[in-house]
Coordinates of C-alpha atoms in Angstrom, one line a residue:
M21 CA 54.3 -31.5 -48.6
L22 CA 53.4 -28.6 -50.9
A23 CA 49.7 -29.7 -50.9
V24 CA 49.7 -29.9 -47.1
S25 CA 51.2 -26.5 -46.8
R26 CA 48.6 -25.0 -49.2
S27 CA 45.8 -26.7 -47.3
S28 CA 47.0 -25.4 -44.0
S29 CA 47.3 -21.8 -45.3
L30 CA 43.8 -22.0 -46.7
M31 CA 42.3 -23.3 -43.4
A32 CA 44.1 -20.7 -41.2
P33 CA 41.9 -17.7 -42.2
A34 CA 38.8 -19.8 -41.9
S35 CA 39.8 -20.9 -38.4
R36 CA 40.5 -17.3 -37.4
R37 CA 37.1 -16.3 -38.7
V38 CA 35.4 -19.2 -36.7
F39 CA 37.3 -18.2 -33.6
H40 CA 36.5 -14.5 -34.0
S41 CA 32.8 -15.4 -34.6
T42 CA 32.8 -17.6 -31.6
G43 CA 34.3 -14.9 -29.4
K44 CA 31.6 -12.5 -30.4
S45 CA 28.9 -15.0 -29.7
L46 CA 30.3 -15.7 -26.2
K47 CA 30.6 -12.0 -25.5
S48 CA 27.1 -11.4 -26.7
A49 CA 25.8 -14.3 -24.6
A50 CA 27.6 -13.0 -21.5
I51 CA 25.9 -9.6 -21.9
K52 CA 22.4 -11.0 -22.6
Q53 CA 22.4 -13.4 -19.7
P54 CA 22.2 -10.9 -16.8
I55 CA 19.7 -8.9 -18.8
Q56 CA 17.6 -12.0 -19.4
Q57 CA 17.8 -13.0 -15.8
S58 CA 16.7 -9.5 -14.7
T59 CA 13.8 -9.6 -17.1
N60 CA 12.8 -13.0 -15.9
A61 CA 12.9 -11.8 -12.2
T62 CA 10.8 -8.8 -13.1
T63 CA 8.3 -11.0 -15.0
K64 CA 8.1 -13.4 -12.0
G65 CA 7.6 -10.5 -9.6
A66 CA 4.8 -9.1 -11.7
S67 CA 3.3 -12.5 -12.1
F68 CA 3.3 -13.1 -8.3
I69 CA 1.5 -9.7 -7.8
E70 CA -1.1 -10.6 -10.4
K71 CA -1.7 -14.2 -9.1
H72 CA -1.5 -13.4 -5.4
P73 CA -2.8 -9.8 -5.0
F74 CA -4.1 -10.3 -1.5
A75 CA -0.9 -11.8 -0.1
F76 CA 1.2 -9.1 -1.8
Q77 CA -0.9 -6.1 -0.6
L78 CA -1.2 -7.7 2.9
G79 CA 2.6 -7.6 3.2
V80 CA 2.8 -4.1 1.8
A81 CA 0.1 -2.8 4.2
T82 CA 1.8 -4.4 7.2
S83 CA 5.4 -3.3 6.4
K84 CA 4.3 0.2 5.3
T85 CA 2.4 0.9 8.5
A86 CA 5.3 -0.3 10.7
A87 CA 7.7 1.8 8.6
A88 CA 5.5 4.9 9.0
D89 CA 5.5 4.5 12.8
L90 CA 9.2 3.9 12.9
M91 CA 9.8 7.0 10.8
T92 CA 7.6 9.0 13.1
Q93 CA 9.5 7.9 16.2
T94 CA 13.0 8.4 14.7
V95 CA 12.4 11.5 12.6
A96 CA 9.5 13.4 14.2
E97 CA 10.2 12.5 17.8
G98 CA 14.0 12.4 17.4
K99 CA 14.5 8.9 19.0
S100 CA 17.5 6.8 18.3
L101 CA 17.0 3.1 17.3
D102 CA 17.8 2.1 20.9
E103 CA 15.0 4.4 22.2
V104 CA 12.4 3.2 19.7
D105 CA 9.2 1.8 21.4
W106 CA 9.0 -1.6 19.6
K107 CA 5.9 -2.5 21.5
R108 CA 4.1 0.5 20.0
N109 CA 5.5 -0.4 16.6
G110 CA 4.1 -3.9 17.0
I111 CA 0.6 -2.5 17.5
F112 CA 0.9 -0.8 14.1
V113 CA 2.0 -4.1 12.6
V114 CA -1.1 -5.7 13.9
F115 CA -3.3 -2.8 12.8
G116 CA -1.8 -2.7 9.3
F117 CA -2.2 -6.5 8.9
C118 CA -5.8 -6.8 10.3
Y119 CA -7.5 -3.5 9.3
L120 CA -5.5 -2.0 6.4
G121 CA -4.6 -5.2 4.7
G122 CA -7.5 -7.5 5.8
F123 CA -10.6 -5.5 6.4
Q124 CA -10.2 -3.0 3.7
W125 CA -9.5 -5.8 1.1
W126 CA -12.7 -7.4 2.1
L127 CA -14.5 -4.1 1.8
M128 CA -13.1 -2.8 -1.4
V129 CA -12.7 -6.0 -3.3
H130 CA -15.4 -8.4 -2.2
K131 CA -18.1 -6.0 -1.3
Y132 CA -17.3 -3.6 -4.1
R133 CA -17.8 -6.4 -6.5
Q134 CA -21.3 -6.9 -5.2
W135 CA -22.1 -3.2 -5.1
F136 CA -20.4 -2.1 -8.3
P137 CA -20.9 -4.8 -10.9
T138 CA -18.8 -3.2 -13.6
M139 CA -15.6 -3.1 -11.4
D140 CA -13.8 -6.2 -12.8
R141 CA -14.7 -5.5 -16.5
F142 CA -13.8 -1.9 -16.2
A143 CA -10.5 -2.7 -14.5
K144 CA -9.4 -5.0 -17.4
M145 CA -10.0 -2.4 -20.1
P146 CA -7.2 -0.3 -21.7
F147 CA -7.5 3.3 -20.8
S148 CA -8.6 4.2 -24.3
Q149 CA -11.7 2.1 -23.9
K150 CA -12.4 3.1 -20.3
I151 CA -13.0 6.7 -21.2
H152 CA -15.9 5.6 -23.4
D153 CA -17.4 3.2 -20.8
K154 CA -20.1 5.3 -19.1
A155 CA -21.3 2.6 -16.8
G156 CA -17.7 1.8 -15.7
I157 CA -17.0 5.5 -15.1
L158 CA -20.2 5.9 -13.1
D159 CA -19.3 2.9 -10.8
A160 CA -15.7 4.2 -10.4
A161 CA -17.2 7.6 -9.3
K162 CA -19.5 5.8 -6.8
M163 CA -16.4 4.0 -5.4
V164 CA -14.7 7.4 -4.8
L165 CA -17.8 8.8 -3.2
F166 CA -18.2 5.8 -0.9
D167 CA -14.6 6.0 0.2
L168 CA -14.8 9.8 0.9
T169 CA -18.2 9.9 2.6
I170 CA -18.5 6.5 4.3
H171 CA -15.4 4.5 4.6
L172 CA -12.8 7.1 5.7
P173 CA -15.0 9.4 7.9
I174 CA -17.3 6.7 9.4
L175 CA -15.0 3.6 9.6
Y176 CA -11.4 4.5 9.4
F177 CA -11.1 7.6 11.6
P178 CA -13.2 6.2 14.5
T179 CA -11.2 3.0 14.3
Y180 CA -7.9 5.0 14.4
Y181 CA -8.9 7.1 17.4
T182 CA -10.2 4.1 19.2
V183 CA -6.9 2.2 18.7
K184 CA -5.1 5.3 19.8
E185 CA -7.0 5.3 23.1
F186 CA -6.4 1.6 23.5
V187 CA -2.7 2.1 23.2
G188 CA -2.2 5.4 25.1
G189 CA -5.4 6.0 27.1
H190 CA -5.9 5.7 30.8
S191 CA -8.7 3.1 30.9
W192 CA -8.9 -0.6 30.4
S193 CA -12.5 -0.4 29.3
P194 CA -13.3 -0.8 25.6
V195 CA -16.3 1.4 26.1
D196 CA -14.0 4.2 27.3
W197 CA -11.6 3.6 24.3
V198 CA -14.5 4.2 21.9
K199 CA -16.0 7.1 23.9
D200 CA -12.8 9.0 24.4
G201 CA -11.7 8.3 20.8
L202 CA -14.9 9.6 19.3
T203 CA -14.7 12.7 21.5
K204 CA -11.3 13.5 20.2
Y205 CA -12.4 12.7 16.6
K206 CA -15.3 15.2 17.1
T207 CA -12.8 17.9 18.1
N208 CA -10.6 17.3 15.1
V209 CA -13.2 16.3 12.5
K210 CA -13.2 19.4 10.4
E211 CA -9.4 19.5 9.9
D212 CA -9.2 15.7 9.5
L213 CA -11.9 15.5 6.8
T214 CA -10.5 18.5 5.0
A215 CA -7.1 16.9 4.7
M216 CA -8.7 13.5 3.9
I217 CA -10.6 15.0 0.9
Q218 CA -7.5 16.9 -0.4
L219 CA -5.4 13.8 -0.5
W220 CA -7.8 10.9 -1.1
G221 CA -10.1 12.6 -3.5
P222 CA -7.5 12.8 -6.3
S223 CA -5.8 9.6 -5.2
D224 CA -9.1 7.6 -5.4
C225 CA -9.8 9.0 -8.9
I226 CA -6.5 7.3 -10.0
Q227 CA -6.9 4.2 -8.0
F228 CA -10.3 3.1 -9.2
V229 CA -9.3 3.1 -12.9
L230 CA -6.2 1.0 -12.3
P231 CA -6.1 -2.8 -12.9
L232 CA -7.3 -4.6 -9.9
H233 CA -4.0 -6.1 -8.9
L234 CA -2.4 -2.7 -8.8
R235 CA -5.0 -0.8 -6.8
M236 CA -4.0 -2.0 -3.4
P237 CA -0.3 -1.4 -3.9
F238 CA -1.0 2.1 -5.2
R239 CA -3.3 2.7 -2.2
H240 CA -0.6 1.6 0.2
F241 CA 2.0 3.8 -1.5
V242 CA -0.2 6.9 -1.1
S243 CA -1.2 5.8 2.4
F244 CA 2.4 5.8 3.6
F245 CA 2.4 9.6 3.2
W246 CA -1.0 9.9 4.7
T247 CA 0.1 7.8 7.7
A248 CA 3.0 10.1 8.2
Y249 CA 0.7 13.2 8.1
V250 CA -1.7 11.7 10.6
S251 CA 1.2 10.6 12.8
F252 CA 2.7 14.1 12.9
T253 CA -0.6 15.9 13.5
R254 CA -2.6 13.3 15.6
G255 CA 0.1 11.0 16.9
A256 CA 0.8 12.6 20.3
I257 CA -1.1 11.3 23.3
D258 CA -2.1 13.5 26.2
N259 CA -0.1 12.3 29.3
D260 CA -1.9 14.2 32.0
D261 CA -1.9 11.4 34.6
E262 CA 1.4 9.7 35.2
S263 CA 0.0 7.6 38.1
D264 CA -2.7 5.8 36.0
S265 CA -2.5 2.0 35.9
K266 CA -2.2 2.0 32.1
P267 CA 1.0 3.7 30.8
S268 CA 0.7 6.3 28.2
T269 CA 2.4 5.5 24.9
A270 CA 2.9 7.8 22.0
I271 CA 1.3 6.5 18.9
A272 CA 1.8 7.2 15.2
A273 CA -1.1 7.2 12.9
V274 CA -2.5 4.4 10.9
S275 CA -3.4 4.9 7.4
P276 CA -6.6 4.1 5.6
V277 CA -5.4 1.8 3.0
A278 CA -8.1 0.2 1.3
T279 CA -8.6 -3.0 0.1
R280 CA -8.4 -1.9 -3.2
A281 CA -6.8 -4.7 -4.2
T282 CA -7.2 -6.6 -7.1
E283 CA -6.4 -3.4 -5.6

């Protein structure tokens, strides 16, 4: 009996130590589990962006453009959600999907690879190596120059003004959409290009040194604010003929979001 009693008294502290240690382990595991799950989710999200840059930026371009128009209608124009013109918003969904997410990706990823051969290599370098890569810096500068002198003034703005006439103009003729759109662009060209250079000049200098899979998301982020600016300054449509066969619809601006995708 005495031996059993001694044995029990010796085992008790050890049991308490084991229980105490187990309790700490369970508590630690309970804390680490959500952190690990959050880390895994973040890793999977980053992996998706890197593996599917086109799909990701396409979704961002589409939703961003629709959100910018919705903000214009509700904030700038003071509409309630019941008064929002969803048909107009749908046009920006299509524009964001086709032009901003599709065409610009083709231009700034596929064509840029052909025109600027150091693009992929330069994008993969750490910043400490990029600042010593003269050929890569030169190609990045050429990309900025192309965007500011050809893409935005010659492709984006004419397309925007043409789409604006298609939505809110008074003619069903595509020739008139282009003609009237370019006439309005000519009137606003100095102010439009000044604002364009002020925003997209610095933005492009950052964009074209980023890793490829981050370029497009960054472009779309900046483009949201550009879209809002264009919407506020160029969104209104002249409604001088209420009897025309094609109803006039207010339009918010569409942003030049490049295919700077993997930007």
